[in-house]
mmCIF file of C-alpha atoms in Angstrom:
data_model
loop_
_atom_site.group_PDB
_atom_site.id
_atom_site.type_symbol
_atom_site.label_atom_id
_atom_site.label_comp_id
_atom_site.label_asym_id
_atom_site.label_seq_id
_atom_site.Cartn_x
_atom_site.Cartn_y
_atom_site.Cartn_z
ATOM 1 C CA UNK A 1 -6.342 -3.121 -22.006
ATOM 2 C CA UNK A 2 -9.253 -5.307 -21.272
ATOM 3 C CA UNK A 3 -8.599 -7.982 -19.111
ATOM 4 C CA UNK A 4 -10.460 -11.540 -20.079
ATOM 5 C CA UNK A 5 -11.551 -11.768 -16.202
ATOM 6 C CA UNK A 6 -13.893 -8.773 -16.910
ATOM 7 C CA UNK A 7 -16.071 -11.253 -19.075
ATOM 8 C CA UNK A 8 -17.296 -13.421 -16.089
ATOM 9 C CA UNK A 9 -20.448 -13.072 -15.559
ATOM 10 C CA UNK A 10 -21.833 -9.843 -12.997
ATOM 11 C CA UNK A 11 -18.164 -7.764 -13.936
ATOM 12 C CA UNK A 12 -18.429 -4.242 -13.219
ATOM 13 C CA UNK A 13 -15.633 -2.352 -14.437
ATOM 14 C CA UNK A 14 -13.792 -0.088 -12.262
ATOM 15 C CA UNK A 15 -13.043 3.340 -13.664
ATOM 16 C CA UNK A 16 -12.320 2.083 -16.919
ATOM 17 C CA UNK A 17 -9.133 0.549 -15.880
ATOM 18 C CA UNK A 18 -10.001 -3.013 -17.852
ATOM 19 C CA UNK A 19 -10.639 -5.282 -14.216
ATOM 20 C CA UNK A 20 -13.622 -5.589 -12.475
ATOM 21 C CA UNK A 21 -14.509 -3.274 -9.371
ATOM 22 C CA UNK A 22 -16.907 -6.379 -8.001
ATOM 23 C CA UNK A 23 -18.424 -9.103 -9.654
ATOM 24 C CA UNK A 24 -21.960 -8.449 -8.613
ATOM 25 C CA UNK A 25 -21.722 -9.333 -4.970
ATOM 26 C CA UNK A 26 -18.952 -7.527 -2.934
ATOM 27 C CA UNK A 27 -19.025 -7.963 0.402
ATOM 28 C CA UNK A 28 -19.215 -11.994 -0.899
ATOM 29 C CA UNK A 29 -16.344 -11.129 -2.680
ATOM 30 C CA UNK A 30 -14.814 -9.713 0.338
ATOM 31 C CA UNK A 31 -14.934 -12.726 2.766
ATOM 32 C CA UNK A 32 -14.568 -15.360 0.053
ATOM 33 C CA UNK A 33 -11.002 -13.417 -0.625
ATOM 34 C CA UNK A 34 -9.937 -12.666 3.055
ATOM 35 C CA UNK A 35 -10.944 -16.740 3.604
ATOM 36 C CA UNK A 36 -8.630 -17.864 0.736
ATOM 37 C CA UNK A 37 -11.111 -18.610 -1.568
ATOM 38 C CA UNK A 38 -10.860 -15.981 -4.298
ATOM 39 C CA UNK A 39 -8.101 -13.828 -6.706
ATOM 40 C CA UNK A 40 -8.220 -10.535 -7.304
ATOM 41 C CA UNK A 41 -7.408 -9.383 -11.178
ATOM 42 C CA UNK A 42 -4.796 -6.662 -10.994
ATOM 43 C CA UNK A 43 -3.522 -6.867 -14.350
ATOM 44 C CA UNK A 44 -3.890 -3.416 -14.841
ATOM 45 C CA UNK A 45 -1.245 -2.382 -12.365
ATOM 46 C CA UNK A 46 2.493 -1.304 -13.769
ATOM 47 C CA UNK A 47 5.117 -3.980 -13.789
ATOM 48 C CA UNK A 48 9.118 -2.803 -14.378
ATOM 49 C CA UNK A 49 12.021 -5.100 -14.573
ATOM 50 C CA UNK A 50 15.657 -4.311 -13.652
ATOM 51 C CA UNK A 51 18.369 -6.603 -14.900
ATOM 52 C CA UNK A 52 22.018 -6.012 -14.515
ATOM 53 C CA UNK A 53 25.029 -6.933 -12.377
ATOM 54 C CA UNK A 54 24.392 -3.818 -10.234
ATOM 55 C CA UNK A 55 20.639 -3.430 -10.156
ATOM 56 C CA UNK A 56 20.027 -4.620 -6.162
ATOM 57 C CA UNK A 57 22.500 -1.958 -4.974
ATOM 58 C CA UNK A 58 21.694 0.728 -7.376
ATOM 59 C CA UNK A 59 17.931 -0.007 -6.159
ATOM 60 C CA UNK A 60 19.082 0.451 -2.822
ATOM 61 C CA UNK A 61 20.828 3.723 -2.886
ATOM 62 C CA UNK A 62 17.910 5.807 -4.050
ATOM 63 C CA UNK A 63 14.821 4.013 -2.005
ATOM 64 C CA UNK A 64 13.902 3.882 1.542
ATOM 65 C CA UNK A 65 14.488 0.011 1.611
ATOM 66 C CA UNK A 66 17.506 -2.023 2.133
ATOM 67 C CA UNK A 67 18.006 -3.883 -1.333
ATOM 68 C CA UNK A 68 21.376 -4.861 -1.460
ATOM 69 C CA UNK A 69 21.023 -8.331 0.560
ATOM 70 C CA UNK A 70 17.477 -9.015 -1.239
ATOM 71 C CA UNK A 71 18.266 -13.250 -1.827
ATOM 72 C CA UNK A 72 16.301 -14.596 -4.716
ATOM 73 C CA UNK A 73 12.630 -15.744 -4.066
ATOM 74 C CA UNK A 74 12.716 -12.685 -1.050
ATOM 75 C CA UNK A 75 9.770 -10.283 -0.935
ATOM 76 C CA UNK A 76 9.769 -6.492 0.156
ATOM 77 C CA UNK A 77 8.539 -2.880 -0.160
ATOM 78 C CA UNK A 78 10.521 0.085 -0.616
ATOM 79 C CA UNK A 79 9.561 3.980 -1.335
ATOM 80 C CA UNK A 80 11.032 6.615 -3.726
ATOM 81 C CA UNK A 81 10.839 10.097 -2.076
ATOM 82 C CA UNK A 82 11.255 13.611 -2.904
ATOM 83 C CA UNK A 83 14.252 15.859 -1.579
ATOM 84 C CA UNK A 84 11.697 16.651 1.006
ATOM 85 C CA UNK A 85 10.953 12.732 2.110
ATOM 86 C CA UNK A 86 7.656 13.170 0.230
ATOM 87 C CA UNK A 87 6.452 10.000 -0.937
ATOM 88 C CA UNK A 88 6.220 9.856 -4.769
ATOM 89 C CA UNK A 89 5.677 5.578 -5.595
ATOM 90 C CA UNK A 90 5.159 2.701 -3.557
ATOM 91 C CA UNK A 91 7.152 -0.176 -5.070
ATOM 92 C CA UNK A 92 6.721 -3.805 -4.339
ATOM 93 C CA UNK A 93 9.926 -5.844 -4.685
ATOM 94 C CA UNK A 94 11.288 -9.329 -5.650
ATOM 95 C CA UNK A 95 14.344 -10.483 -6.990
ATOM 96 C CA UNK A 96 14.609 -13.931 -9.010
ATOM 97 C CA UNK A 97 18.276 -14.457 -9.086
ATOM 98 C CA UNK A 98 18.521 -12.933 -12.633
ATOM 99 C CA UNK A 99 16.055 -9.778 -12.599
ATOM 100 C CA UNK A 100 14.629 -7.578 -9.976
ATOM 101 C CA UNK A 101 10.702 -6.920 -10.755
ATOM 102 C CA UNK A 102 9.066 -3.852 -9.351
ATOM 103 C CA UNK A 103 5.458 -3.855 -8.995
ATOM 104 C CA UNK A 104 3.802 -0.545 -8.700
ATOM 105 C CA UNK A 105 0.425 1.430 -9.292
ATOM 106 C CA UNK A 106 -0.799 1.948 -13.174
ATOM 107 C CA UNK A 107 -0.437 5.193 -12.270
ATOM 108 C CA UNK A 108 3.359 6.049 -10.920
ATOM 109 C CA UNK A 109 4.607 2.969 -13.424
ATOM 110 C CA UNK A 110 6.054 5.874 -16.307
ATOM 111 C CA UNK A 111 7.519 8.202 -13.462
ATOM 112 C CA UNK A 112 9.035 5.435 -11.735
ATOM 113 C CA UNK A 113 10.636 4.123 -15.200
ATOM 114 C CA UNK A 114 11.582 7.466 -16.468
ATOM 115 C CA UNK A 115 13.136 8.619 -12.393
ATOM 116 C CA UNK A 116 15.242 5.316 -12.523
ATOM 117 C CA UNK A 117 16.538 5.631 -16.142
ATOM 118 C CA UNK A 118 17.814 9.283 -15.319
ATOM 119 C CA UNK A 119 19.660 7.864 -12.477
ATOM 120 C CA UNK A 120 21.707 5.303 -14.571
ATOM 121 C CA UNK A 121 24.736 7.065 -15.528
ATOM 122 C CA UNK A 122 27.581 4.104 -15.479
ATOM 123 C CA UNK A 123 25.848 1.404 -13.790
ATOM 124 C CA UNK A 124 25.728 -2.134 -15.471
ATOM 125 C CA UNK A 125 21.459 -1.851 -15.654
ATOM 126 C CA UNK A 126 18.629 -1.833 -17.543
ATOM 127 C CA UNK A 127 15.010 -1.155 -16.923
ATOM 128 C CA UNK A 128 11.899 -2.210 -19.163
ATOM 129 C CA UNK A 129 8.267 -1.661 -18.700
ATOM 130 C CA UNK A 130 6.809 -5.144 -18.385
ATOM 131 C CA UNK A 131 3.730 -4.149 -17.534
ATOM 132 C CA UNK A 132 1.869 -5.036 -21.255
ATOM 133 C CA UNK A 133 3.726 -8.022 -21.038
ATOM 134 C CA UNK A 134 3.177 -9.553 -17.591
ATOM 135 C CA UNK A 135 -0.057 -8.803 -15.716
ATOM 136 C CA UNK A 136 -0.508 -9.184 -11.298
ATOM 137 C CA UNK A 137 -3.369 -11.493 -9.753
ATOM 138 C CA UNK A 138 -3.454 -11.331 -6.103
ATOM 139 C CA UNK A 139 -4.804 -14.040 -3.319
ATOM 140 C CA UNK A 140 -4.420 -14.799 0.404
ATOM 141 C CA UNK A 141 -4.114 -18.471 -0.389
ATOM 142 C CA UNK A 142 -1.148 -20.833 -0.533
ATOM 143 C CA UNK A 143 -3.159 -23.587 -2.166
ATOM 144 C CA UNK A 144 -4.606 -20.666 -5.283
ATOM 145 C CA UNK A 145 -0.982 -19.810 -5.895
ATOM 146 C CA UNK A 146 -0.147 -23.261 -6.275
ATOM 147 C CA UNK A 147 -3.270 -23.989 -8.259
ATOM 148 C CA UNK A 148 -2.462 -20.906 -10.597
ATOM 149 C CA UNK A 149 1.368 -22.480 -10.696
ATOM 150 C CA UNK A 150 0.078 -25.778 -12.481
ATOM 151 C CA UNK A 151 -1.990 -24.085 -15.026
ATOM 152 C CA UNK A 152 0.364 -21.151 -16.299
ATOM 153 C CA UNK A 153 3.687 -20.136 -15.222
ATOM 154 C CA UNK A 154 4.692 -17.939 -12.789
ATOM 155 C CA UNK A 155 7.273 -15.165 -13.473
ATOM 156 C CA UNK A 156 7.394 -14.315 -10.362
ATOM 157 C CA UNK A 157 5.579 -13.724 -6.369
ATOM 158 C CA UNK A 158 5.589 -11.172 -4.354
ATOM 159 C CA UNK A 159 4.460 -11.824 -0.515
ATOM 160 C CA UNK A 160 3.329 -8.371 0.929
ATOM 161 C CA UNK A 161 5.108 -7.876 4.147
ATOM 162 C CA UNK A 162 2.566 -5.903 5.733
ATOM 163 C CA UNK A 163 2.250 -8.868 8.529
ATOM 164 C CA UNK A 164 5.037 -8.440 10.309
ATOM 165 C CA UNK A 165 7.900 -5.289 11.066
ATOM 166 C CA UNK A 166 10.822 -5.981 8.812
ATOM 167 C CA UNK A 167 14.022 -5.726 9.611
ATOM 168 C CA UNK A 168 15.153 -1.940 10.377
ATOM 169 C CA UNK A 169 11.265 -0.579 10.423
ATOM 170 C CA UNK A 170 9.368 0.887 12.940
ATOM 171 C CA UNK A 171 5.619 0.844 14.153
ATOM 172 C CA UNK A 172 4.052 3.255 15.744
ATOM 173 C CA UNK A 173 0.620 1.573 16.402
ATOM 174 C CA UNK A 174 0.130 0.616 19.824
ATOM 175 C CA UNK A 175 -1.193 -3.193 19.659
ATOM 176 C CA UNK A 176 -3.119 -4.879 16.511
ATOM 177 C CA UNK A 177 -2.689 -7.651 14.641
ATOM 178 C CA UNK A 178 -2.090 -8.106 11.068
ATOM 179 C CA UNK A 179 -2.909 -11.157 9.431
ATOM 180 C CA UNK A 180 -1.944 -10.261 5.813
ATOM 181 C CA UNK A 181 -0.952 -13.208 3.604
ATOM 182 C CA UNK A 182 -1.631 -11.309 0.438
ATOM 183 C CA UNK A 183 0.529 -12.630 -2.004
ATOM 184 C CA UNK A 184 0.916 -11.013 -6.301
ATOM 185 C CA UNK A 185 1.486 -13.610 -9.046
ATOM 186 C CA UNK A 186 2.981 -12.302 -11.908
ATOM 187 C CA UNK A 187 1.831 -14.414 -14.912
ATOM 188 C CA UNK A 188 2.254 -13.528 -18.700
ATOM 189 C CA UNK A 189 -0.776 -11.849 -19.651
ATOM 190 C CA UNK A 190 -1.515 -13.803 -22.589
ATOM 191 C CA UNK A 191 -2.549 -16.888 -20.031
ATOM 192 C CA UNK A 192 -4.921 -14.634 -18.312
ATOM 193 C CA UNK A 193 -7.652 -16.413 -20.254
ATOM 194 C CA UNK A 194 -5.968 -19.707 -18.253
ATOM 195 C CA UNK A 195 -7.734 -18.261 -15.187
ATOM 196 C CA UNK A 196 -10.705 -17.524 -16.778
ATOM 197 C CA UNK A 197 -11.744 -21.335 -17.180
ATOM 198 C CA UNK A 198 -10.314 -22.162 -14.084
ATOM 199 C CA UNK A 199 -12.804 -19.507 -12.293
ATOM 200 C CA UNK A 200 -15.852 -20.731 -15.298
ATOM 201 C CA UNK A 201 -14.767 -24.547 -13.656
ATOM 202 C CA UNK A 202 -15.150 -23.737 -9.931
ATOM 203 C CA UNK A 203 -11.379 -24.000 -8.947
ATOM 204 C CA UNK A 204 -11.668 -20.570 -7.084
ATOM 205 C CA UNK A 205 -13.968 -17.366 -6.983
ATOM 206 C CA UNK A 206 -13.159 -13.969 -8.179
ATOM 207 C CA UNK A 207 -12.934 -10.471 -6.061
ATOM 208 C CA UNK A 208 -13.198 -7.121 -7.505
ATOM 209 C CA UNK A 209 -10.778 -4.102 -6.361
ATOM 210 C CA UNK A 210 -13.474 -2.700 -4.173
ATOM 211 C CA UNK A 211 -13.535 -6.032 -2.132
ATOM 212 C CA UNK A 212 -8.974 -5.787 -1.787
ATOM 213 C CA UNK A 213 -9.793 -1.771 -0.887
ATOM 214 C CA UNK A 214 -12.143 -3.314 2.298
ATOM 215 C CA UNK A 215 -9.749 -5.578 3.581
ATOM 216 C CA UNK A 216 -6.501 -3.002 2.705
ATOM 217 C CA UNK A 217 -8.834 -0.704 5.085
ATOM 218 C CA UNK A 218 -9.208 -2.691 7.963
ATOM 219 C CA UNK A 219 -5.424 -4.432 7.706
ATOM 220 C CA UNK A 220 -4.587 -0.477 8.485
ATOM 221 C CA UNK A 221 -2.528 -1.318 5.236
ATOM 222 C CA UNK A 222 -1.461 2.267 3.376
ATOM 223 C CA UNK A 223 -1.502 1.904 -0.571
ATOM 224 C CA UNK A 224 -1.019 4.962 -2.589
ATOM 225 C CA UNK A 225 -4.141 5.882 -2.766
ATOM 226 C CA UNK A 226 -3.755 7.008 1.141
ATOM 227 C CA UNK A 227 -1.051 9.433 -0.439
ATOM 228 C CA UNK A 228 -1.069 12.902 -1.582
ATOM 229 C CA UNK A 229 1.970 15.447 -2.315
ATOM 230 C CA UNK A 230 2.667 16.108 1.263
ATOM 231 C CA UNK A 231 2.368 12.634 2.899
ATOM 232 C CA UNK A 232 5.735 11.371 4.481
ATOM 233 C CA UNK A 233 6.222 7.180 5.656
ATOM 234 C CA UNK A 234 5.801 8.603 9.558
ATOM 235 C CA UNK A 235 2.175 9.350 9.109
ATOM 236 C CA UNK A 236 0.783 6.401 7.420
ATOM 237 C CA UNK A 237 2.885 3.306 9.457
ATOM 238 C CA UNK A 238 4.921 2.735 6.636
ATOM 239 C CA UNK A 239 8.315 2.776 8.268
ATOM 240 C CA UNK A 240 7.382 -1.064 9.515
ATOM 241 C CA UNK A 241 8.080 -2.406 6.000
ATOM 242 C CA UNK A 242 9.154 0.062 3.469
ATOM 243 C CA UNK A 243 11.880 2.394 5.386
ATOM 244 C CA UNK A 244 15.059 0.778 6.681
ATOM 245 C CA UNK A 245 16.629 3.100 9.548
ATOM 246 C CA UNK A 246 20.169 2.293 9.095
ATOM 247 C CA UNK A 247 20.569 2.027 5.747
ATOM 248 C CA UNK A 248 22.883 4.418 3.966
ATOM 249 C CA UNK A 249 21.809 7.520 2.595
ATOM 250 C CA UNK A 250 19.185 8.022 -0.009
ATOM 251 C CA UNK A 251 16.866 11.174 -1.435
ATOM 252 C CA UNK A 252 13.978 11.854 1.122
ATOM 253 C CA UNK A 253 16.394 10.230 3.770
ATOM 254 C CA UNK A 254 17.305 13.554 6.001
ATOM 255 C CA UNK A 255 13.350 13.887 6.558
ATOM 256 C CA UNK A 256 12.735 10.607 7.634
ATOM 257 C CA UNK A 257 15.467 10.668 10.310
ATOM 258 C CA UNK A 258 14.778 13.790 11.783
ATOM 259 C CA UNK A 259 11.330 13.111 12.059
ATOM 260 C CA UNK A 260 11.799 9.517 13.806
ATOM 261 C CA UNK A 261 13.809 10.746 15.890
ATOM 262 C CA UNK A 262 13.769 14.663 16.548
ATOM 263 C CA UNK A 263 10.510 15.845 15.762
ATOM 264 C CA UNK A 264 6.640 14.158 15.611
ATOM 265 C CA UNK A 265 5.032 13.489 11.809
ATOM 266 C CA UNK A 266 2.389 16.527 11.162
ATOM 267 C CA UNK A 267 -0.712 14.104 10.815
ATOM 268 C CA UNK A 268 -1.766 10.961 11.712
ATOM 269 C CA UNK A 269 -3.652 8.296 10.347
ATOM 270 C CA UNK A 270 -7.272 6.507 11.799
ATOM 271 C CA UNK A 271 -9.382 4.377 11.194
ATOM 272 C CA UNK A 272 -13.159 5.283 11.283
ATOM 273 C CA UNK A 273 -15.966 3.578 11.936
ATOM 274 C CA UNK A 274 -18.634 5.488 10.003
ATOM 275 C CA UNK A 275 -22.007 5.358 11.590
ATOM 276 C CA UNK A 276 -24.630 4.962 9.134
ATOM 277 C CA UNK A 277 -22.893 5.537 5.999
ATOM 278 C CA UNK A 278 -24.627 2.647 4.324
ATOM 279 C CA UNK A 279 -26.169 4.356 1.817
ATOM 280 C CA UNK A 280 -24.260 7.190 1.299
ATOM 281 C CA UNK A 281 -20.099 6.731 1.605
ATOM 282 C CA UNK A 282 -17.569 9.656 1.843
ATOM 283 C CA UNK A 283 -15.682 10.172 -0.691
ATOM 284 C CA UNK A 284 -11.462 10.287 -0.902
ATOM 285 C CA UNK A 285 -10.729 13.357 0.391
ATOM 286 C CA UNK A 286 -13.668 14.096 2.368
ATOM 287 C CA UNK A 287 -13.302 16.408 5.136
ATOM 288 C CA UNK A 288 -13.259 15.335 8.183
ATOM 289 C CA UNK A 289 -14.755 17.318 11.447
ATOM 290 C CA UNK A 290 -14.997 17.170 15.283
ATOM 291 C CA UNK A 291 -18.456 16.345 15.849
ATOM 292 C CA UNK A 292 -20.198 20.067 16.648
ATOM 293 C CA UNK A 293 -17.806 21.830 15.024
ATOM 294 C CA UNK A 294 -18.571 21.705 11.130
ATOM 295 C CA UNK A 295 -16.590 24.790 10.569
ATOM 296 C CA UNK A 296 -12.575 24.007 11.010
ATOM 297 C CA UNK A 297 -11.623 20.366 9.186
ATOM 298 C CA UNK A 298 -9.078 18.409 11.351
ATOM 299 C CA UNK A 299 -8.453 16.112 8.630
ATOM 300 C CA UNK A 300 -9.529 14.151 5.244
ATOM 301 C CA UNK A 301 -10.412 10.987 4.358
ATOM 302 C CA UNK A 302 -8.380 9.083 1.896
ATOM 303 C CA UNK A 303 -10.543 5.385 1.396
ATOM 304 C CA UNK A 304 -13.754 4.533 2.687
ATOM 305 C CA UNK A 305 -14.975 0.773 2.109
ATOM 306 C CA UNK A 306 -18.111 -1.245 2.842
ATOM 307 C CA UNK A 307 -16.658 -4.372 4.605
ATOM 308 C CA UNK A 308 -18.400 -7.504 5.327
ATOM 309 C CA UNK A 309 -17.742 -7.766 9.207
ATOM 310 C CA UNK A 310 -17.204 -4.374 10.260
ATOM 311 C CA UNK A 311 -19.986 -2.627 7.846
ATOM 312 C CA UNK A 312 -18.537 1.220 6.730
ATOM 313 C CA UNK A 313 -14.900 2.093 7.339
ATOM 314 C CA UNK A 314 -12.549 4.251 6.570
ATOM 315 C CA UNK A 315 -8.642 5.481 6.912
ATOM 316 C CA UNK A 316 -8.426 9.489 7.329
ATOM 317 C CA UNK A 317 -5.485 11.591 7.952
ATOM 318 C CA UNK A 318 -5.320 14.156 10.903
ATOM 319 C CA UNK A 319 -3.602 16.251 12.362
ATOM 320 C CA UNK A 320 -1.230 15.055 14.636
ATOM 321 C CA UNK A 321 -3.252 16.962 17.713
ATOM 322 C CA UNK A 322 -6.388 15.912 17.851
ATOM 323 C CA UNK A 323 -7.884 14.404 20.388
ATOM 324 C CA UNK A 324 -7.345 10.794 20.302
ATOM 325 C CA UNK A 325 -10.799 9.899 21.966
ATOM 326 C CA UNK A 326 -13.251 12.101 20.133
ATOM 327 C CA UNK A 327 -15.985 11.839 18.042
ATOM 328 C CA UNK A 328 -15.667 13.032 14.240
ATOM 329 C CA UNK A 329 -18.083 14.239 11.376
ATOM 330 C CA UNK A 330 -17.631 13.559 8.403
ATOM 331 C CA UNK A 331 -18.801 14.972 5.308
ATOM 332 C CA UNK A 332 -21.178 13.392 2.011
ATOM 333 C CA UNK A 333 -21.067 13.806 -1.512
ATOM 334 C CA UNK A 334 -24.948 14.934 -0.564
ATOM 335 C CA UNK A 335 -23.593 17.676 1.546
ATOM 336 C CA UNK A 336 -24.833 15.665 4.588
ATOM 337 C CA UNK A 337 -22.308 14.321 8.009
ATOM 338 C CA UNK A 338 -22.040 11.124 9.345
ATOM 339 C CA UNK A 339 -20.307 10.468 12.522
ATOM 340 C CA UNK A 340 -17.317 8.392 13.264
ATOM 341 C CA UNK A 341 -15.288 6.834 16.166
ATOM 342 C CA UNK A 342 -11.338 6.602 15.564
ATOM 343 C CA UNK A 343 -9.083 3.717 15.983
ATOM 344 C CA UNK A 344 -5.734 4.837 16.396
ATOM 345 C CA UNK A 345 -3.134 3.604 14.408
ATOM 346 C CA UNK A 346 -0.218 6.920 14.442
ATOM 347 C CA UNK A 347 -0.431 7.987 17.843
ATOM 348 C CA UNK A 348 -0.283 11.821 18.619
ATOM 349 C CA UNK A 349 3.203 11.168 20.613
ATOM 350 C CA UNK A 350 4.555 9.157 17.679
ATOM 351 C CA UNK A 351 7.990 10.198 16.614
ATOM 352 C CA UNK A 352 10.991 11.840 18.727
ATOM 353 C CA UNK A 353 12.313 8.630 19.521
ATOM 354 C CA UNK A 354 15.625 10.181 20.443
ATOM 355 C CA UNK A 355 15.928 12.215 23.610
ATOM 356 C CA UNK A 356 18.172 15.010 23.815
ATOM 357 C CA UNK A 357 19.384 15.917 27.200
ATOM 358 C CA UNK A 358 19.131 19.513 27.910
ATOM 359 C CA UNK A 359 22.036 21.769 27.430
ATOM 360 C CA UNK A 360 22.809 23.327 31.010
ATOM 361 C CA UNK A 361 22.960 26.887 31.116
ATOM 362 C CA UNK A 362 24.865 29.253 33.411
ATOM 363 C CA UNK A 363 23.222 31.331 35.485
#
């Protein structure tokens, strides 16, 4: 479904998804959206509603999130996992009083709907797939929100929590700063074309997705496109928003425990600076190399970005030993390297918060 941003002038669709990858100038894009200045059309991303007596606290039994004292207006992230504590969707949360809305990629909104209707059984819920009916725009501006509030209504907002360690999280970066005041509007998509003259009149600019991936890249903040069918929260920094460590149990739950506290997550994710990657960007899933040794990968890239300050970047996942000081290669669609530094975010020593004493043994 074609959104009526991806008429302004310079759109570039992304992927055929219906919104714009960049509007002609990206990096522009970039710093006009991390300065407040710009929205981001999302409105091909899946929407789901919950409504029900029961739906916070049936929500909360099967995610990694505390739910069941979310107070109207309140924002937060939460995880479905495998039996294994494999992630399987990233869902953004906000409850209005009257319906809980889950906000999750276009491509995990059917599983998601079709996982939570199998787990109804006899609780007072329903679920529908808003996501033809509602549509997400997302800015790191106050003052946007509230000009997008006076032209169309506002179903709801979600305020990523990525700034800040909620309540019962855990971060395992040493040091950083996150200032992430991303913020999702969920608008009827029928008034999309609302925004349209208010971007044609000058009220605010317009970013493309590749623009949100930049700043999502240097914010350190995971998405699922950082995730494939073995990642677990440990490994990205997701426990600091979407895991709650003393919550009751949930599917995935066992994993996420043990691994806290017992044992260390098997990789690790980095940022990298890639040195002259200009013209040529890795891929996802590019392999990644310690420099002089382009025979054993140590780990893959899962989003590179061009970003307006900081030039190429990307987040890679390695594994959990490698050296936390050394240089990496990384491989080209051309079949060429380029070489990047690390910046730690998962330490090597992350995990095994707990220590167990030593059992004495007799002699």
């Amino acid at each position: 479904m074609s959104s009526p941003l991806l008429h302004l002038p310079g759109a570039i669709e992304a992927e055929a998804l219906g919104v714009a990858e960049h509007y002609g100038h990206p990096l522009a894009e970039s710093r006009a959206l991390e300065e407040g200045r710009a929205i981001v059309d999302l409105s091909h991303e899946g929407i789901l509603k919950v409504t029900g007596a029961d739906r916070l606290t049936w929500l909360h039994s099967m995610t990694s999130q505390r739910l069941d004292n979310l107070k109207p207006g309140e924002s937060t992230e939460t995880l479905v996992l495998n039996p294994q504590g494999r992630i399987e969707v990233s869902v953004g949360v906000v409850d209005d009083g009257e319906a809980t809305w889950l906000l999750t990629s276009a491509a995990g909104v059917k599983g998601l709907q079709e996982f939570l209707l199998k787990m109804r059984f006899a609780m007072r819920v329903e679920v529908s797939d808003e996501s033809e009916t509602f549509a997400q725009v997302l800015t790191f501006s106050e003052d946007i929100a509230k000009k997008i509030a006076a032209a169309v209504t506002i179903a709801a907002q979600w305020i990523d929590p990525w700034a800040e360690v909620l309540p019962g999280g855990y971060q395992y970066a040493k040091g950083g700063s996150y200032l992430w005041t991303a913020r999702r509007l969920l608008i009827a998509r029928d008034q999309l074309s609302n925004l349209y003259k208010l971007v044609r009149e000058g009220e605010f600019g317009v970013a493309g997705l590749s623009s949100l991936a930049a700043l999502e890249v240097r914010a350190w903040r995971p998405t699922m496109a950082d995730v494939d069918e073995r990642t677990i929260p440990h490994e990205l920094d997701w426990m600091r928003t979407a895991v709650h460590l003393n919550k009751g149990c949930y599917r995935g739950q066992e994993t996420v425990a043990k691994v806290h506290n017992l044992g260390r997550p098997p990789r690790r994710l980095v940022m990298l600076h890639l040195d002259g990657a200009d013209a040529e960007m890795p891929a996802p899933g590019a392999l990644i190399y310690v420099e002089g040794d382009e025979t054993k990968p140590v780990g893959r890239v899962t989003r590179a970005a061009l970003h307006h300050d900081w030039g190429p970047i990307a987040l890679g996942l390695l594994k959990r030993n490698t050296v936390a000081d050394c240089r990496f290669s990384v491989a080209l669609p051309s079949g060429a390297f380029c070489v990047a530094e690390q910046e730690v975010i998962v330490p090597p020593d992350a995990g095994a918060s707990n220590v167990v004493p030593r059992i004495p043994r007799l002699k």
